PDB file of C-alpha atoms and ligand atoms in Angstrom:
ATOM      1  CA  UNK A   1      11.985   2.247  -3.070  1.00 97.00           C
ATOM      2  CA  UNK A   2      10.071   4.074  -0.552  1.00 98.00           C
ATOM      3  CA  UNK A   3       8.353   3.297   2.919  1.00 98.00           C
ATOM      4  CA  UNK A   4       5.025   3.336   3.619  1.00 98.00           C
ATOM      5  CA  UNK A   5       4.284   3.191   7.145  1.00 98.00           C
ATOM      6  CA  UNK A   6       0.440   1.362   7.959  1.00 98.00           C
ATOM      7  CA  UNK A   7      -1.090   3.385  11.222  1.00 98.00           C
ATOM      8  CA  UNK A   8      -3.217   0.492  12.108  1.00 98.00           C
ATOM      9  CA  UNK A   9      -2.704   1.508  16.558  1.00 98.00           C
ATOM     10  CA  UNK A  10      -6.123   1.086  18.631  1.00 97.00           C
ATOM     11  CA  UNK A  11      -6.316   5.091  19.068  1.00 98.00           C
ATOM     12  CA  UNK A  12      -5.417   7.976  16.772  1.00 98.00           C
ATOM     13  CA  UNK A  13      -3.403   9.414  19.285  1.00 98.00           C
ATOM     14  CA  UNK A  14      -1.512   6.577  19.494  1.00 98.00           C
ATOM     15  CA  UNK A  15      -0.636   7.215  15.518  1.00 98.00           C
ATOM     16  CA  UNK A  16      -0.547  10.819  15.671  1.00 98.00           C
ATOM     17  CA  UNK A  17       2.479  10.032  18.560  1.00 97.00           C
ATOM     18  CA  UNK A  18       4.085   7.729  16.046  1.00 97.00           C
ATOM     19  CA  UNK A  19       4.508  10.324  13.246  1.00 97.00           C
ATOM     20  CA  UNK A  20       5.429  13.126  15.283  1.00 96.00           C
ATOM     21  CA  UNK A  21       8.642  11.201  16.470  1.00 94.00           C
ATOM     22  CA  UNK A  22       9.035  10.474  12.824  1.00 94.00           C
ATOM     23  CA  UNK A  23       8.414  13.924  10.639  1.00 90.00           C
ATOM     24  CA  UNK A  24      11.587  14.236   9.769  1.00 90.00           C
ATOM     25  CA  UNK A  25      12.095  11.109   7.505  1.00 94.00           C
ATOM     26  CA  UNK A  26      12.332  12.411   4.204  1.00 92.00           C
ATOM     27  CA  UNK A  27       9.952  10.981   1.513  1.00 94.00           C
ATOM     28  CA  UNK A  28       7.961   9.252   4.619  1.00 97.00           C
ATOM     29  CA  UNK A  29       3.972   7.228   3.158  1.00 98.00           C
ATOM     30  CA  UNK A  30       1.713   7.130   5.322  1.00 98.00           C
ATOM     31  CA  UNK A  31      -0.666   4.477   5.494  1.00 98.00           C
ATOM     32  CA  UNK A  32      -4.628   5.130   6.517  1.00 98.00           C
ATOM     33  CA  UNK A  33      -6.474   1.813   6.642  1.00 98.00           C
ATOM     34  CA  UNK A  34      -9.641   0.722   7.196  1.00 98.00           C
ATOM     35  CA  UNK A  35      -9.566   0.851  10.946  1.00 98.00           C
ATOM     36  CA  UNK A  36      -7.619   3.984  11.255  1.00 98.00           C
ATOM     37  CA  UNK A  37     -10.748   5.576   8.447  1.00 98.00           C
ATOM     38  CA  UNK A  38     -13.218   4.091   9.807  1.00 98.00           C
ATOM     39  CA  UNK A  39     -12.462   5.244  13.420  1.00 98.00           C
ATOM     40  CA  UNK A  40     -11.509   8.618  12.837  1.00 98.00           C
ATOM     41  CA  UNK A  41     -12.073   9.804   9.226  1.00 98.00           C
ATOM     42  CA  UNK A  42     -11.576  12.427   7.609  1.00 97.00           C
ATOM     43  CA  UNK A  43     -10.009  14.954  10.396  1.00 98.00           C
ATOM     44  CA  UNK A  44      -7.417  12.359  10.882  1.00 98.00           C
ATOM     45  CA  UNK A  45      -5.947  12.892   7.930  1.00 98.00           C
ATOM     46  CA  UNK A  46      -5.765  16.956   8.410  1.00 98.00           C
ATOM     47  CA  UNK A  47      -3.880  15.719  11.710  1.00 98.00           C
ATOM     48  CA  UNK A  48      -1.735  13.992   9.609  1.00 97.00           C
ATOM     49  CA  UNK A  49      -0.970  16.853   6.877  1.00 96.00           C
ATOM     50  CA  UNK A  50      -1.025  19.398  10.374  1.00 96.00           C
ATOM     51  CA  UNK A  51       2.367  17.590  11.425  1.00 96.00           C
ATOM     52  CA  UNK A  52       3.938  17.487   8.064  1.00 96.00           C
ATOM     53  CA  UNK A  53       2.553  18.948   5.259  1.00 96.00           C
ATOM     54  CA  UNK A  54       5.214  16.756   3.182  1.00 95.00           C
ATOM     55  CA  UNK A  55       4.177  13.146   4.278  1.00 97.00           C
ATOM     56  CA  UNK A  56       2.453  11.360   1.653  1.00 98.00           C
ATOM     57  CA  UNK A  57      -1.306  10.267   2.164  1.00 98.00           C
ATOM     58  CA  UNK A  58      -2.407   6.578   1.190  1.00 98.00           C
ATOM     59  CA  UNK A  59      -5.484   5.838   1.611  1.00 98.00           C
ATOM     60  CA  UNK A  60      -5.853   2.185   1.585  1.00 98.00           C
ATOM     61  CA  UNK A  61      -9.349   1.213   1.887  1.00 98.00           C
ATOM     62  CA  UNK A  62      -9.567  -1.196  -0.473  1.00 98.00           C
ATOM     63  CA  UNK A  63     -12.573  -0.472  -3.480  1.00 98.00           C
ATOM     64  CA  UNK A  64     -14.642  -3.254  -4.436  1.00 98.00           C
ATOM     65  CA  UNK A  65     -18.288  -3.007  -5.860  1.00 98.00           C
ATOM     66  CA  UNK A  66     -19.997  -2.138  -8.998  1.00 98.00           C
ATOM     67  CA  UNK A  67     -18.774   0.033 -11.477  1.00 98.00           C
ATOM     68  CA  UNK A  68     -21.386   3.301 -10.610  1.00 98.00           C
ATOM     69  CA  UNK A  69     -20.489   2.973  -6.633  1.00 98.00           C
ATOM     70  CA  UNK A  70     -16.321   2.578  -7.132  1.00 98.00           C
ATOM     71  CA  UNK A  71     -16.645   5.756  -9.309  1.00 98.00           C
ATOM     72  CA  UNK A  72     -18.387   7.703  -7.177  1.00 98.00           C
ATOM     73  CA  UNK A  73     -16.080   6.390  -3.939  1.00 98.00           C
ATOM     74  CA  UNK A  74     -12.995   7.020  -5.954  1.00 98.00           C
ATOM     75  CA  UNK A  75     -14.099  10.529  -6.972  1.00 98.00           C
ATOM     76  CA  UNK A  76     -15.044  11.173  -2.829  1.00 98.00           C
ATOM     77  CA  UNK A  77     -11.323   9.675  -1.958  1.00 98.00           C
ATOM     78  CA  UNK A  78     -10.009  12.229  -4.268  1.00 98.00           C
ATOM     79  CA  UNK A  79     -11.752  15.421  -2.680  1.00 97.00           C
ATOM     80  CA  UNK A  80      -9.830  14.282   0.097  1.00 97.00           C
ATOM     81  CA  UNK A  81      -6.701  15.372  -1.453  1.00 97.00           C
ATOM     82  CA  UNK A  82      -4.622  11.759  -0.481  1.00 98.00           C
ATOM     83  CA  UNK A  83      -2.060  10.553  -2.745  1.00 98.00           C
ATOM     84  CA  UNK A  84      -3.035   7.152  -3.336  1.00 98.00           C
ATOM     85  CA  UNK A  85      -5.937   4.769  -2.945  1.00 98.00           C
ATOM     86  CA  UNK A  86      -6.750   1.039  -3.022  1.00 98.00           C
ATOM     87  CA  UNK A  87      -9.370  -1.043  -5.516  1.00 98.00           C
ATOM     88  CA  UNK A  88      -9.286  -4.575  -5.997  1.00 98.00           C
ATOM     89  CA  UNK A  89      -8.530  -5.508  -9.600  1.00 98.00           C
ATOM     90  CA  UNK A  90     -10.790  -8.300  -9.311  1.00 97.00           C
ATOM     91  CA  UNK A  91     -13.144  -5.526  -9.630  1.00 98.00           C
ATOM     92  CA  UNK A  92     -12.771  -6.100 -13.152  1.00 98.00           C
ATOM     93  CA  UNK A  93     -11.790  -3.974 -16.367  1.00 98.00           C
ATOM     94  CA  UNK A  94     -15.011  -2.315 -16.826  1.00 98.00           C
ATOM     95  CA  UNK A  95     -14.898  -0.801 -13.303  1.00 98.00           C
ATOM     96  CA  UNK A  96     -11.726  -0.339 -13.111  1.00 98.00           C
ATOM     97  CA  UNK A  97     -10.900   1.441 -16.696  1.00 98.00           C
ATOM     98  CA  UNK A  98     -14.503   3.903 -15.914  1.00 98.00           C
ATOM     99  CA  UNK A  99     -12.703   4.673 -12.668  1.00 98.00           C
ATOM    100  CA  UNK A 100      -9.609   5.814 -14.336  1.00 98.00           C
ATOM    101  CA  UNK A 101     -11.361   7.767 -17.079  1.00 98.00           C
ATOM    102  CA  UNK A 102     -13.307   9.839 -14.431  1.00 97.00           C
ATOM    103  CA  UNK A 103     -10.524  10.770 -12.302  1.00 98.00           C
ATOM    104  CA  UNK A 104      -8.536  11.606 -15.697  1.00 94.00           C
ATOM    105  CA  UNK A 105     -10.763  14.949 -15.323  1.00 90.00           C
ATOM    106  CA  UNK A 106      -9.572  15.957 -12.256  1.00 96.00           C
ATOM    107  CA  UNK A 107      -6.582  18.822 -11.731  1.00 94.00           C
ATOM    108  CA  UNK A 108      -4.998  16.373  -9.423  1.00 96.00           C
ATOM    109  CA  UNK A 109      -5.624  12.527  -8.568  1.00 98.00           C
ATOM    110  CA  UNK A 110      -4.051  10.012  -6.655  1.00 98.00           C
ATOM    111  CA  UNK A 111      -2.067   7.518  -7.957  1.00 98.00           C
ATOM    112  CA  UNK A 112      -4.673   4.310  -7.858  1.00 98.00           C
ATOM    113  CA  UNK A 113      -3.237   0.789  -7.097  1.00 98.00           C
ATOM    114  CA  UNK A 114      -5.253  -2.460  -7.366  1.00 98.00           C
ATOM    115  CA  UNK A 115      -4.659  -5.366  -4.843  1.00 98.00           C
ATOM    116  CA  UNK A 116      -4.117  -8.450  -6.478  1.00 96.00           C
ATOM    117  CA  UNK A 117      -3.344 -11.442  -3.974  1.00 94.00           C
ATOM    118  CA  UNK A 118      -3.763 -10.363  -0.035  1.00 94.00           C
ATOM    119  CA  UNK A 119      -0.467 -11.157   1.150  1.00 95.00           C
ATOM    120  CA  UNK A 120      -2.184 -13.080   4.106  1.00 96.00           C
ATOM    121  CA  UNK A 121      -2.815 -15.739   1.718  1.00 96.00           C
ATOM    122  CA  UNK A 122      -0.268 -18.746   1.130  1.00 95.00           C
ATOM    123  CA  UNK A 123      -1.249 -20.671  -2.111  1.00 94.00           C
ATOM    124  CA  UNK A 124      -3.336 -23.508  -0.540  1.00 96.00           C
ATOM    125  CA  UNK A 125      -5.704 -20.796   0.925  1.00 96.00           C
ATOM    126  CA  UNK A 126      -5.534 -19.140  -2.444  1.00 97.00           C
ATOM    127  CA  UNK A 127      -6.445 -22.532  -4.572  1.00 96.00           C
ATOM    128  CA  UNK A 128      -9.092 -22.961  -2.170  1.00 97.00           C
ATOM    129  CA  UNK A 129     -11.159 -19.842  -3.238  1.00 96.00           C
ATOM    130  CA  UNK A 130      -9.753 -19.030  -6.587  1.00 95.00           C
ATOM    131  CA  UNK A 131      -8.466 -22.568  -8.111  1.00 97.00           C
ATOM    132  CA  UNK A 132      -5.432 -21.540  -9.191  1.00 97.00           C
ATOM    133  CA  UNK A 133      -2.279 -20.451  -8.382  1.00 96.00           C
ATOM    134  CA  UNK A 134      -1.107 -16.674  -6.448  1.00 97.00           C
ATOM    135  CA  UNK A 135       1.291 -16.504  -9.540  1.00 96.00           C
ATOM    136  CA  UNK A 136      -0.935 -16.992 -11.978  1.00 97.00           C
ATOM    137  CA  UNK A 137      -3.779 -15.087 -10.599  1.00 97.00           C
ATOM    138  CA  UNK A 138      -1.981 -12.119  -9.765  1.00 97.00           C
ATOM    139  CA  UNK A 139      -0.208 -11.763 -13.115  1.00 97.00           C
ATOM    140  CA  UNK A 140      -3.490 -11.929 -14.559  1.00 98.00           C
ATOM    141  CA  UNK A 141      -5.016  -9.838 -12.545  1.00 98.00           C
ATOM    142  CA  UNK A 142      -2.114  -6.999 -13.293  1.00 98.00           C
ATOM    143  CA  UNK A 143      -2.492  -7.518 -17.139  1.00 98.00           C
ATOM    144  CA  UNK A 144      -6.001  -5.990 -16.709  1.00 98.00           C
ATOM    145  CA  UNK A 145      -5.507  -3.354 -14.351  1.00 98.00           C
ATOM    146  CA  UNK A 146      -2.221  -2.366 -16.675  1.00 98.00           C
ATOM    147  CA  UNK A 147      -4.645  -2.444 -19.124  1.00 98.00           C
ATOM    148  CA  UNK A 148      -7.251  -0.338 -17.442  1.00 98.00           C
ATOM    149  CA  UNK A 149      -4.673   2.813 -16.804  1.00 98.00           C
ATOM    150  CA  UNK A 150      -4.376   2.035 -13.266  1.00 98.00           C
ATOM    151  CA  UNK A 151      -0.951   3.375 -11.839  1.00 98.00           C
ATOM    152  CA  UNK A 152      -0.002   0.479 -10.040  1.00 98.00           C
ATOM    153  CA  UNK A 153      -0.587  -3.315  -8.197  1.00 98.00           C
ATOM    154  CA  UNK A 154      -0.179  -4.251  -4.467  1.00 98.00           C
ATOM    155  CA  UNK A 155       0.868  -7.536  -4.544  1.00 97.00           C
ATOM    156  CA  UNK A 156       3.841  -9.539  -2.243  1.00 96.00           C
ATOM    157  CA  UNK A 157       7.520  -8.629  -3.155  1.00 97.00           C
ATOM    158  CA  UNK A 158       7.394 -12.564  -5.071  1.00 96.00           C
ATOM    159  CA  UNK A 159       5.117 -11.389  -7.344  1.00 96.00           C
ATOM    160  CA  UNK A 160       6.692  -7.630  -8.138  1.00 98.00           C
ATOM    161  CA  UNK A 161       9.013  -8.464 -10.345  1.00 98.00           C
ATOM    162  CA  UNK A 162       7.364 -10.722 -13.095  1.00 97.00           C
ATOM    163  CA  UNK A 163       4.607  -8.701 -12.974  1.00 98.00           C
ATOM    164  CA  UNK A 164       6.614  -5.850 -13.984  1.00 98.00           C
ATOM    165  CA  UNK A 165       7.978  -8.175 -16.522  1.00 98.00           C
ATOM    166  CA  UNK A 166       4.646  -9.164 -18.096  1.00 98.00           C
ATOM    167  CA  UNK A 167       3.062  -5.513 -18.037  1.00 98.00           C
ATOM    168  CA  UNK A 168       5.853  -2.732 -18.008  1.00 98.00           C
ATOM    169  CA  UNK A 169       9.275  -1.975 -15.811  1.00 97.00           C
ATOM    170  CA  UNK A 170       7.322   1.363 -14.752  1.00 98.00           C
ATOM    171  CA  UNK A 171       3.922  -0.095 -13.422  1.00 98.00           C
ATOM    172  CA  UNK A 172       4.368   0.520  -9.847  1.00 98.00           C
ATOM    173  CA  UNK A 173       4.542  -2.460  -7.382  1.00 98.00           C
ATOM    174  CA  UNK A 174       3.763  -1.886  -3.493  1.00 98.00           C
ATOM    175  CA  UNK A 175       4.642  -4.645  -1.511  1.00 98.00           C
ATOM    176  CA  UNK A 176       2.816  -5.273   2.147  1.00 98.00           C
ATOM    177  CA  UNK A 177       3.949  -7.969   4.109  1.00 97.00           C
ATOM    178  CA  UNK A 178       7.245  -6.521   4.821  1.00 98.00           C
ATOM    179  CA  UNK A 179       9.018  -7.878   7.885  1.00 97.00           C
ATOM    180  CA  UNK A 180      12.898  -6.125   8.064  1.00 96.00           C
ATOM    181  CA  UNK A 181      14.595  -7.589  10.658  1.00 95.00           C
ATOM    182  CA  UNK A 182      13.088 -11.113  10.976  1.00 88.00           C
ATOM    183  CA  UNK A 183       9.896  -9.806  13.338  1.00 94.00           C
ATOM    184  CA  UNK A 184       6.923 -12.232  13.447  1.00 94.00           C
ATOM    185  CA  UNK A 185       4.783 -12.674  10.159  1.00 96.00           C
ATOM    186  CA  UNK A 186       1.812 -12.197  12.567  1.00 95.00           C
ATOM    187  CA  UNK A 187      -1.439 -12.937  10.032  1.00 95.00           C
ATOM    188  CA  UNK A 188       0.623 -12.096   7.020  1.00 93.00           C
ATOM    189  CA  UNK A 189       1.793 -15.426   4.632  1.00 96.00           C
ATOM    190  CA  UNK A 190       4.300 -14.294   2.400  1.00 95.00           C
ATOM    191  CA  UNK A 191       6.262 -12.020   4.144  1.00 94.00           C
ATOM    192  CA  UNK A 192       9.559 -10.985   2.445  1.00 96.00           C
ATOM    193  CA  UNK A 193      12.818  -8.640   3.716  1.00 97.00           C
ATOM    194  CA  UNK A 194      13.495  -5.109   2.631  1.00 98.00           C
ATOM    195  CA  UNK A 195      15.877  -6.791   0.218  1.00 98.00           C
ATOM    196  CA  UNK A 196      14.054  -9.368  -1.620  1.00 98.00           C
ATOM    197  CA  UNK A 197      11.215  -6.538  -1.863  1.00 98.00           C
ATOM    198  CA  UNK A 198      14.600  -4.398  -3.737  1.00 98.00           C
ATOM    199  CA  UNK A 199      15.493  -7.297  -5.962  1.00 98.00           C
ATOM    200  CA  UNK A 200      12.163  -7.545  -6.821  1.00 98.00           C
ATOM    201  CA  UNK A 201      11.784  -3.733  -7.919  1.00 98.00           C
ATOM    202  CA  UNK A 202       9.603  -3.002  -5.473  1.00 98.00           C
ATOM    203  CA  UNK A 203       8.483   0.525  -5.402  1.00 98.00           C
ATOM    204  CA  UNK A 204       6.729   1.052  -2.171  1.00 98.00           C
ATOM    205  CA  UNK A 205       7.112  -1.309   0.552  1.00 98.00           C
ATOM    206  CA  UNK A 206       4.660  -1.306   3.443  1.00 98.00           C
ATOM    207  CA  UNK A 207       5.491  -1.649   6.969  1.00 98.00           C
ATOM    208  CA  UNK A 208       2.463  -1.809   9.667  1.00 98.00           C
ATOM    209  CA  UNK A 209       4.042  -4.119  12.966  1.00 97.00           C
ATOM    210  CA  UNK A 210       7.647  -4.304  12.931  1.00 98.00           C
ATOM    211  CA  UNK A 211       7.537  -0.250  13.414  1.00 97.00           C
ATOM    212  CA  UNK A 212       4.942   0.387  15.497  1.00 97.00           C
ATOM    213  CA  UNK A 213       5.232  -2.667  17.666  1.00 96.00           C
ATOM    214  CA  UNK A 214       8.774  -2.446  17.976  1.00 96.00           C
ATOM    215  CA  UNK A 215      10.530  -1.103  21.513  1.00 95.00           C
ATOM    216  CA  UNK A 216      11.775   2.127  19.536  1.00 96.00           C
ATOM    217  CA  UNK A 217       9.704   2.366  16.403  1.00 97.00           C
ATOM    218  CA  UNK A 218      12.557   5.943  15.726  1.00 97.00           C
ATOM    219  CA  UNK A 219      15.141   3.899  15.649  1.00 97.00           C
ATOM    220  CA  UNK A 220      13.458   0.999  13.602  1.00 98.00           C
ATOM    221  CA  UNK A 221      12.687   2.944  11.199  1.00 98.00           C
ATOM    222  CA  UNK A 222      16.024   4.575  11.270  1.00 97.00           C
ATOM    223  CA  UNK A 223      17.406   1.149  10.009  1.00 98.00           C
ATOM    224  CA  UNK A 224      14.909   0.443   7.333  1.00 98.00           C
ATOM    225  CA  UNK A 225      15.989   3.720   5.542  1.00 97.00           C
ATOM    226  CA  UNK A 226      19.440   2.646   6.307  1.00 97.00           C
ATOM    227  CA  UNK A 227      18.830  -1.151   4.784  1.00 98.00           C
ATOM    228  CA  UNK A 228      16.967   0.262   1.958  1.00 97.00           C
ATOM    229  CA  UNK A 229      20.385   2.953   1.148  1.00 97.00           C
ATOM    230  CA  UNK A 230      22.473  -0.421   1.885  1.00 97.00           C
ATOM    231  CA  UNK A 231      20.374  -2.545  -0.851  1.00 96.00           C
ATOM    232  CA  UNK A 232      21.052   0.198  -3.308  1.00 94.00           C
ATOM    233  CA  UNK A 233      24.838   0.916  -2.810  1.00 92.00           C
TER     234      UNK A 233
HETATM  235  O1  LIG B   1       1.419  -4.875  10.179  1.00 54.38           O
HETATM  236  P1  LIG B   1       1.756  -5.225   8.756  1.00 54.38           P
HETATM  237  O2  LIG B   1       3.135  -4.783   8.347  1.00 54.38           O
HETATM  238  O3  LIG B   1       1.473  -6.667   8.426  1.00 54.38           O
HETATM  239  O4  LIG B   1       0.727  -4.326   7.940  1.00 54.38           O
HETATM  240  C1  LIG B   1       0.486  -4.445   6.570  1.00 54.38           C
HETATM  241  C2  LIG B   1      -0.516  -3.423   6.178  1.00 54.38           C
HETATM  242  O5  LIG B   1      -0.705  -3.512   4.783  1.00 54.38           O
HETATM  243  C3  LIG B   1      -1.886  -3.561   6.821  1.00 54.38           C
HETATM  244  O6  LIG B   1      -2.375  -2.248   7.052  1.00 54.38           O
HETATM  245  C4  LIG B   1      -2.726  -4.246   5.777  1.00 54.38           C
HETATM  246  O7  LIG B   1      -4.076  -3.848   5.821  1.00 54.38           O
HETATM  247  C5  LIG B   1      -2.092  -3.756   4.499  1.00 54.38           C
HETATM  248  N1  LIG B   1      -2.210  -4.634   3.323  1.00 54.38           N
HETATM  249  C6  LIG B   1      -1.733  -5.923   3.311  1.00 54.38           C
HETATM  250  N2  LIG B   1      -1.873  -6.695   2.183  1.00 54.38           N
HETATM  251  C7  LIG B   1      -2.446  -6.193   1.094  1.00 54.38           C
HETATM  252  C8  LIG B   1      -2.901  -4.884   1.091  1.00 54.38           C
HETATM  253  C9  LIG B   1      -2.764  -4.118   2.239  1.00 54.38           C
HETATM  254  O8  LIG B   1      -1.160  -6.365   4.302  1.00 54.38           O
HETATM  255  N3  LIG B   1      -2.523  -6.918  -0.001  1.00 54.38           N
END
């Protein structure tokens, strides 16, 4: 299971500072959202790569349109050299299998991950919009993009395993919502610890907050590498 830290801060400084204090985690993600892109594009991530060539890119801003324009913005994400990247599987299979097939071409691709459930919804905010259940949706939802040759879902750690079990063991999960140490669930619902996100077979978890709002994000993330080696032993 490895850590994927979200650089959501108000300034790119402010993230830069982060990862500096943390290039030497081994196997360190590194999260670029939709603020962080928006903000400061594509520079920030040769920032990123400038302080560690090794940290992992994932570029998490979420695909969601017609077929044509997710191919096209996948294929863009990709000349951008990140590891991973975000579509929404409710996107659908046609989208999402054309997207698949044209970055199949490519020398090198990121690995592409559809979002199922946010994990800022509980399951009466779910019902509300989709009239059923996060369970039921999401496992759906994973059938097709399993389906469609995507590499992976994000989804809460509840949902990892059994959608493992109803597609395959090695169809990636990555988990947001992660809070370690019992920090606040701020906007997120169903928030889980680094150990129910193991037991779950969670590949990647993602941690945004509890690091970079904690007192000494070093030393938090110093334990989450350390609960993560004590959920395996
Ligand atoms: O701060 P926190 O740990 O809640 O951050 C979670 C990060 O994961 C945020 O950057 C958020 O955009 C992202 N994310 C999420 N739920 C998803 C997909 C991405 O929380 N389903």
């Amino acid at each position: 299971m490895k850590l994927c830290i979200a650089l959501d801060l108000e300034h790119q400084e402010q993230n830069l500072k982060l990862l500096e204090n943390l290039h030497n985690f081994p196997n360190l993600w590194v999260k670029v959202g939709l603020r962080s892109y928006i903000r400061d594009g594509k520079n920030f991530l040769n920032l990123i790569k400038q302080i560690n060539p090794e940290f992992k890119i994932f570029l998490d801003l979420k695909l969601y349109d017609i077929p044509n324009t997710m191919i096209d913005s996948a294929l863009e994400c990709a000349k951008l050299n990140v590891d991973m990247i975000t579509i929404h599987t409710s996107s659908g299979r046609i989208a999402m299998s054309a997207l698949m097939q044209s970055l199949k071409s490519l020398q090198k691709r990121p690995l592409v991950f559809g979002v199922t459930a946010l994990t800022s919804f509980d399951n009466s905010t779910f019902e509300e919009i989709y009239h059923t259940s996060i369970d039921t949706q999401a496992t759906l939802l994973a059938k097709i993009a399993y389906e469609s040759n995507l590499d992976g879902i994000v989804c809460s750690a509840y949902e990892s395993l059994s959608i493992k079990q109803h597609t395959h063991k090695d169809f990636l999960t990555l988990t947001p919502g992660i809070r370690p140490f019992a920090e606040d669930a701020d906007d997120q619902k169903r928030v889980a610890t680094i150990q129910q996100a193991y037991e779950n077979q969670s590949d990647f978890i993602v941690v945004g907050r509890p690091i970079y709002k904690s007192a000494n994000p070093i030393l938090t993330v110093k334990k989450i590498y350390e609960e993560i080696e004590k959920c395996k032993s």
